[in-house]
CSV table of C-alpha atoms and ligand atoms in Angstrom, one decimal:
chain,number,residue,atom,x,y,z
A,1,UNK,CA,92.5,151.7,128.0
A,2,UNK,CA,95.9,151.4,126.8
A,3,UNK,CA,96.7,148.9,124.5
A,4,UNK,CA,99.7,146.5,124.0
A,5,UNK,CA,100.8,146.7,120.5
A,6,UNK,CA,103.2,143.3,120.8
A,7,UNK,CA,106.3,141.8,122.0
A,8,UNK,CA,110.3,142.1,121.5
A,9,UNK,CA,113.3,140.2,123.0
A,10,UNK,CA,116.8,140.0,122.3
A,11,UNK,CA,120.2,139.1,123.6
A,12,UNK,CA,121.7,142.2,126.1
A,13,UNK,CA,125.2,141.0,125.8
A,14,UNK,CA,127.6,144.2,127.0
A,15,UNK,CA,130.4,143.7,124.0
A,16,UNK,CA,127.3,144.6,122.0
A,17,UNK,CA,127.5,148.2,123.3
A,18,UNK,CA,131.4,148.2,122.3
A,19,UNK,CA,130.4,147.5,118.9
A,20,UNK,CA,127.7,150.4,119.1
A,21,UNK,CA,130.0,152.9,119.7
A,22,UNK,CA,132.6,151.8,117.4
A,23,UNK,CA,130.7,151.8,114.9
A,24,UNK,CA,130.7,148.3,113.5
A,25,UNK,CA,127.7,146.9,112.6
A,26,UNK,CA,129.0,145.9,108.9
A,27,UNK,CA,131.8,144.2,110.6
A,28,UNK,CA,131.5,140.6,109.3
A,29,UNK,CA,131.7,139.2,112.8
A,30,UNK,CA,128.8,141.7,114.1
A,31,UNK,CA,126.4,142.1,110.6
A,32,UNK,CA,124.6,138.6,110.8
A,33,UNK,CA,123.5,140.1,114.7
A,34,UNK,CA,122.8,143.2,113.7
A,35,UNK,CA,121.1,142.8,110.8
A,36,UNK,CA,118.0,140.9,112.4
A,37,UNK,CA,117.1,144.7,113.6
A,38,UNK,CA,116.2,147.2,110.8
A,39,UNK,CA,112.6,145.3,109.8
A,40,UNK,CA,111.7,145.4,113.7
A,41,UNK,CA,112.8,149.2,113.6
A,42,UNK,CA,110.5,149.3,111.0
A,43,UNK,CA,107.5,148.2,112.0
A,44,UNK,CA,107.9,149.9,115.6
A,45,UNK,CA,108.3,152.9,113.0
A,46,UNK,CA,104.7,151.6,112.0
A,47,UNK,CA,103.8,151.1,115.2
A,48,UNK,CA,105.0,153.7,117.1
A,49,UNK,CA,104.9,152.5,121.1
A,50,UNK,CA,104.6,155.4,123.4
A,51,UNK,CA,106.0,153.2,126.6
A,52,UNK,CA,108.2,149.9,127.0
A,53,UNK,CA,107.8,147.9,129.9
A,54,UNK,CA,111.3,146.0,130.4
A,55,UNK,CA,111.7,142.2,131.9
A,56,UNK,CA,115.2,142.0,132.4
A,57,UNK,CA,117.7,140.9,135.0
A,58,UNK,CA,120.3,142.9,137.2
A,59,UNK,CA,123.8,141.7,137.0
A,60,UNK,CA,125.0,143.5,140.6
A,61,UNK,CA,124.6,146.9,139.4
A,62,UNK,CA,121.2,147.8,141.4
A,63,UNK,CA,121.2,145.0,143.6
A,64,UNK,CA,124.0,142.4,144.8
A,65,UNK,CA,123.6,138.7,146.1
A,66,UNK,CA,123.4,140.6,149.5
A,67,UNK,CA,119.9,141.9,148.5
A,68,UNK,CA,118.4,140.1,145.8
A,69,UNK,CA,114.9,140.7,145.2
A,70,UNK,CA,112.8,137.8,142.9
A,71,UNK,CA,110.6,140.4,141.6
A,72,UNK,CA,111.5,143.8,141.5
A,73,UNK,CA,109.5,147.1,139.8
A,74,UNK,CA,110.8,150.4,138.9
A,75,UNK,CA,108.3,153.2,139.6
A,76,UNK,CA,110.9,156.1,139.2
A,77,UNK,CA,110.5,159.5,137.1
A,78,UNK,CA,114.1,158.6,135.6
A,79,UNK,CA,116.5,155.5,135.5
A,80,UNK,CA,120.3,156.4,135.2
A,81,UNK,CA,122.7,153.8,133.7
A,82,UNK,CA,126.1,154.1,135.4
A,83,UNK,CA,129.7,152.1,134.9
A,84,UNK,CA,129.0,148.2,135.2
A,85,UNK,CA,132.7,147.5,134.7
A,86,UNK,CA,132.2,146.5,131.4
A,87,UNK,CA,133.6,149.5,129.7
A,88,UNK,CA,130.8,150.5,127.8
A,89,UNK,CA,129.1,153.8,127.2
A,90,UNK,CA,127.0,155.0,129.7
A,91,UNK,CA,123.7,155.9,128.0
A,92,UNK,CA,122.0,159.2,128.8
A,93,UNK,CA,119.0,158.7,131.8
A,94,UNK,CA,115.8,157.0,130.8
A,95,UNK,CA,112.4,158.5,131.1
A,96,UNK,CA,110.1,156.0,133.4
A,97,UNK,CA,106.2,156.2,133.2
A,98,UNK,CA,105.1,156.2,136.6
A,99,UNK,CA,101.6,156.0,136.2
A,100,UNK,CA,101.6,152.9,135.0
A,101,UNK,CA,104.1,151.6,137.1
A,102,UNK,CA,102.3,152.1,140.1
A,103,UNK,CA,99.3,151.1,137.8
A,104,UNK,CA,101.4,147.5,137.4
A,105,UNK,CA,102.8,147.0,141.2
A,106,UNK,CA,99.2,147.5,142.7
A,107,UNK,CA,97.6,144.9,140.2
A,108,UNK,CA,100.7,142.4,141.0
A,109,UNK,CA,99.7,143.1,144.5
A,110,UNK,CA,96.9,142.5,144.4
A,111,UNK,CA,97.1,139.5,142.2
A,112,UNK,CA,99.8,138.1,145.4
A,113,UNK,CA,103.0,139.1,143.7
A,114,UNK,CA,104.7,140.8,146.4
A,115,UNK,CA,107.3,143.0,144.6
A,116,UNK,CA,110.0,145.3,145.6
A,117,UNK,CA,109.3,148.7,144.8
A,118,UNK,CA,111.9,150.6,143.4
A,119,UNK,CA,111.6,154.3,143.2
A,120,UNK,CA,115.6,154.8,142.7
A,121,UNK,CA,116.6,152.2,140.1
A,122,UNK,CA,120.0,152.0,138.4
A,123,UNK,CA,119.6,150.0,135.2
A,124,UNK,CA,122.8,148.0,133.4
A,125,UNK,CA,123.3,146.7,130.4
A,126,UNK,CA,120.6,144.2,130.2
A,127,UNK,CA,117.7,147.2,129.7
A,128,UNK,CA,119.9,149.6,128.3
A,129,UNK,CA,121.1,147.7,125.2
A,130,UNK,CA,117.8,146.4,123.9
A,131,UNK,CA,116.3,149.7,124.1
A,132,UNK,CA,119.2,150.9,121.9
A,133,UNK,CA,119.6,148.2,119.6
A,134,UNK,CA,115.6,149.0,119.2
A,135,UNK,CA,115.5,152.6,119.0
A,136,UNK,CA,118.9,154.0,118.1
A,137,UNK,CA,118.2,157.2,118.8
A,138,UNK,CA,120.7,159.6,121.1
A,139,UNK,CA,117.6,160.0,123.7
A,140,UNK,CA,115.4,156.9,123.8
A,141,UNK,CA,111.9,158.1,122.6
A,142,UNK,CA,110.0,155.6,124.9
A,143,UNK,CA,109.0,155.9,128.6
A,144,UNK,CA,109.9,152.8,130.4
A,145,UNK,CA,108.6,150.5,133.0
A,146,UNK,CA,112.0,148.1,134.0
A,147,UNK,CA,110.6,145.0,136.0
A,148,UNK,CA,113.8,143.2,137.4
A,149,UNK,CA,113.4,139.2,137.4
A,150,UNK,CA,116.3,137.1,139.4
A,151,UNK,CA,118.3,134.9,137.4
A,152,UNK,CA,121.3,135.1,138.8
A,153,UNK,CA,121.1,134.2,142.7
A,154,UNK,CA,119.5,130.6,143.6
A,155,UNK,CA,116.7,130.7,144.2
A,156,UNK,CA,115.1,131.6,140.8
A,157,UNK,CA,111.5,132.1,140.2
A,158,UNK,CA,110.2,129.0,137.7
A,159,UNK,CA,109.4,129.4,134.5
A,160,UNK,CA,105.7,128.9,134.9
A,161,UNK,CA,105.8,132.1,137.7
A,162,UNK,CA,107.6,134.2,134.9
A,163,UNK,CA,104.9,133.1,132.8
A,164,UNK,CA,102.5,134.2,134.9
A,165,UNK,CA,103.9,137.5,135.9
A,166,UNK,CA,103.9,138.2,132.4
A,167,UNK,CA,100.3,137.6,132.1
A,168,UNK,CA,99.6,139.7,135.3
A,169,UNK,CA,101.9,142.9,134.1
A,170,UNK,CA,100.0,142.1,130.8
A,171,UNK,CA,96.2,142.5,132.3
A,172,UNK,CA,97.7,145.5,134.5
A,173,UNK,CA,99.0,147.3,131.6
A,174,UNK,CA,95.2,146.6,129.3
A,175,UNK,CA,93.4,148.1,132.6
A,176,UNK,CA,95.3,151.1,132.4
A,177,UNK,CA,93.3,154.0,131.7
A,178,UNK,CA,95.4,155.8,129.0
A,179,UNK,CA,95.3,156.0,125.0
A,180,UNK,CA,99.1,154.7,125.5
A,181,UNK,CA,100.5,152.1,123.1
A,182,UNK,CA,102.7,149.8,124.7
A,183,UNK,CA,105.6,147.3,124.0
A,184,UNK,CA,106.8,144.7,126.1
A,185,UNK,CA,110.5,143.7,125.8
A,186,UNK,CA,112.2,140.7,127.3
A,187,UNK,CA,116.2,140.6,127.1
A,188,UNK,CA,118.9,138.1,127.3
A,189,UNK,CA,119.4,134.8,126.3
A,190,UNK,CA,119.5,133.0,124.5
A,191,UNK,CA,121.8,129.5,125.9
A,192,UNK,CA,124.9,130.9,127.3
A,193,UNK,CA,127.1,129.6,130.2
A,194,UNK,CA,129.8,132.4,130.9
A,195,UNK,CA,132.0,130.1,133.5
A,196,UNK,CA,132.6,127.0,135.2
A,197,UNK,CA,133.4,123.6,134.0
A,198,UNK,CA,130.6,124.4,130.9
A,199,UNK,CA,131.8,127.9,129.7
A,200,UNK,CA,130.5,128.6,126.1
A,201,UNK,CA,127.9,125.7,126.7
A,202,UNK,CA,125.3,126.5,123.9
A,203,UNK,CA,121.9,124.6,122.8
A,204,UNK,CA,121.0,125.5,119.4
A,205,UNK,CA,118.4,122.9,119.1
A,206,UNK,CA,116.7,124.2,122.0
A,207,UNK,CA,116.9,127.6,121.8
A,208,UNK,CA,115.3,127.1,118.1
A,209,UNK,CA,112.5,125.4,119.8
A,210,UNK,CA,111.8,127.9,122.2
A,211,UNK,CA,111.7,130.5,119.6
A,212,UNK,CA,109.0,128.4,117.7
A,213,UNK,CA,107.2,127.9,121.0
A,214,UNK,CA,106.9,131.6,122.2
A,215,UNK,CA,104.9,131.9,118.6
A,216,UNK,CA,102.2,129.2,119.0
A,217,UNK,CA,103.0,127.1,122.2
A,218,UNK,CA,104.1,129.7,124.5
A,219,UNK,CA,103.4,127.6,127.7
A,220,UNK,CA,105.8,124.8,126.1
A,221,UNK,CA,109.0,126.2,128.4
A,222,UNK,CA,107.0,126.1,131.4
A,223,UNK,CA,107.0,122.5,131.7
A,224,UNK,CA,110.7,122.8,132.8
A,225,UNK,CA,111.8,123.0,136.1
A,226,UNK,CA,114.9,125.8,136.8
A,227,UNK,CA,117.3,122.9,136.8
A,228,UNK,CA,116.3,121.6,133.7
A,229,UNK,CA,116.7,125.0,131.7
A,230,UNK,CA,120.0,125.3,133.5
A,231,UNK,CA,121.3,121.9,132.1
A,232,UNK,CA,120.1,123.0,128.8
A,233,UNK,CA,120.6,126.4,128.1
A,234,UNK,CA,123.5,127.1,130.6
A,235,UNK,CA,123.7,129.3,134.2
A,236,UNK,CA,123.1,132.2,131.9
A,237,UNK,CA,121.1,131.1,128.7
A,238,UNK,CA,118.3,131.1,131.7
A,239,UNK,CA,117.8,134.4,131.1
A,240,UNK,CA,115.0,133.3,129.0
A,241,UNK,CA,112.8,133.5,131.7
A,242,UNK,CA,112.8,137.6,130.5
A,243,UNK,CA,111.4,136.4,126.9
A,244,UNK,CA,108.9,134.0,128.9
A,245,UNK,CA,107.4,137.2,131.0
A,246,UNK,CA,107.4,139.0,128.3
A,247,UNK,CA,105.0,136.2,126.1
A,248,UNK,CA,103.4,135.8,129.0
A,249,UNK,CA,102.0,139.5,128.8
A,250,UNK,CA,101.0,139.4,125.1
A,251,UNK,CA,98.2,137.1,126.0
A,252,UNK,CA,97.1,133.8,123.6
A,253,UNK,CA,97.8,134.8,119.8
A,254,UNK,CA,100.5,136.9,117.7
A,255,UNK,CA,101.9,137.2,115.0
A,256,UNK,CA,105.7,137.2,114.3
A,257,UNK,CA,106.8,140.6,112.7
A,258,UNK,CA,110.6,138.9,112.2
A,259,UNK,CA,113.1,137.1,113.9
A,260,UNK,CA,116.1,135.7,114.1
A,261,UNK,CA,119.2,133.6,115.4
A,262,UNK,CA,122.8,133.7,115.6
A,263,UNK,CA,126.0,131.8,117.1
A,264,UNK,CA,128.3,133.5,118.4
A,265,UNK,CA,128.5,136.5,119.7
A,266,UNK,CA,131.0,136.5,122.9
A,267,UNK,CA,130.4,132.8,124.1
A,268,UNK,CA,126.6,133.5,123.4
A,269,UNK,CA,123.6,132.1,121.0
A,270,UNK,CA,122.1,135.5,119.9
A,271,UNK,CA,118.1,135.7,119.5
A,272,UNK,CA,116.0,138.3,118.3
A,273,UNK,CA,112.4,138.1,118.1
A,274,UNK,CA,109.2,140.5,117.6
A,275,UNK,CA,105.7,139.8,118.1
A,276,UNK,CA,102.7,141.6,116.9
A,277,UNK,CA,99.4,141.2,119.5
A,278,UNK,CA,96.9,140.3,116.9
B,301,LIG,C1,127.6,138.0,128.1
B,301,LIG,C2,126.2,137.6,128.1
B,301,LIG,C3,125.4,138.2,129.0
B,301,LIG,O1,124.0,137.9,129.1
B,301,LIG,C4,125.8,139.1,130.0
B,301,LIG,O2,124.9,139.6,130.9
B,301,LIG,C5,127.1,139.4,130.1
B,301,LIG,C6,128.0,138.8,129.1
B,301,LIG,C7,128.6,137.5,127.1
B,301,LIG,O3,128.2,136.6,126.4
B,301,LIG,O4,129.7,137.9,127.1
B,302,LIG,FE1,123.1,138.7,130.9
């Protein structure tokens, strides 16, 4: 069966690309960001993950608020990146895995999450910049499984169904009959509120907490409704719900292989986390 080797999340904020291809990752205003990377590099050097399976959310690239699906699953041979508007690279096409995606949406069927299925899936800058601030590589050596969760058009899933998404993907991808390791990421986040009367609104206090909780309390977020996290970790910073899925899937304990935190980057509180599956 294949076997989840642990956990990763980080910001996916698009300026971050920008400073990928210009080269300027000793730049003081970028270094304290990218420096929480090279030990994670490391140990998936250690590690060496043959797929990821990606919680993250669309931003209007694959679907727009006249189609917005709560739970979406990519089950495609290939996932092209195209021009978000943001004026960032376009990455080379990502390789998708799917066996085990199908392996995943039947399981989530059958567990009553009734996905989209998505055998065409354009990705943005929300699965392509972890996988490159991960594995810096021209060609991404992972396949990938991108599972799309709404947080951008009301009305979002609650944390406690991210939670147990995550736990569903997570017993899909331990049935899976395959000698495959597997990490799970989670991306953006952490508090971040990019407009309206709270534009740079950021919660260091509770972002800290949540990083503490998704190491021995992962439930702990789950207590919130989707108003709540809104109020305090902004319209945006609720992209936690990516990093909850993905805890969800790890499954009771871990260890944490590094971490950390950083304010700001764009109007954004930066977080980067890795989990080992103990
Ligand atoms: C920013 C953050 C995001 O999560 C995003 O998707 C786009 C922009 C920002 O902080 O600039
Ligand atoms: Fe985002």
């Amino acid at each position: 069966m294949a076997h989840i080797v642990g956990g990763l999340a980080t910001s996916h904020i698009p300026s971050i690309g920008g400073a990928i291809a210009k080269g300027l990752q000793q730049d003081p205003y970028w270094k304290p960001f990218f420096d929480g990377f090279p030990p994670i590099r490391e140990w998936l050097g250690k590690t060496k993950p043959d797929v990821a399976v990606v919680f993250y959310n669309d931003h209007g690239l694959n679907f727009f608020l006249d189609k917005m699906p709560t739970f979406a699953v990519g089950a495609a041979a290939h996932y092209n990146n195209a021009d978000e508007g943001w004026g960032i690279p376009t990455l080379p096409p990502f390789k998708g895995a799917p066996d085990l995606s199908w392996h995943i949406i039947n399981h989530l069927v059958e567990k009553e999450f009734d996905v989209v299925t998505c055998q065409e899936m354009l990705v943005d800058h929300a699965f392509t910049l972890p996988l490159k601030l991960f594995w810096p590589d021209d060609v991404c050596p992972v396949l990938t499984v991108p599972v799309c969760i709404n947080t951008v058009q009301f009305p979002l899933p609650s944390a406690k169904r991210c939670y147990k998404l995550g736990q569903a993907v997570g017993d899909a991808i331990r049935s899976w009959d395959s000698d495959l390791n597997v990490v799970v990421l989670g991306t953006g986040g952490l508090s971040h509120q990019l407009d309206g009367e709270r534009a740079g609104h950021i919660n260091k206090a509770f972002d800290l907490e949540f990083l503490e909780s998704l190491k021995h309390n992962p439930e702990w977020a789950t207590q919130f409704s989707i108003h709540e996290l809104v109020e305090k970790v902004g319209t945006q910073g609720i992209e936690l719900l990516n990093w909850l899925a993905m805890r969800g899937a790890l499954g009771q304990t871990v260890s944490t292989v590094h971490q950390n935190y950083h304010i700001p980057i764009s109007n954004t509180a930066t977080g980067v986390l890795a989990l080992q599956v103990a």
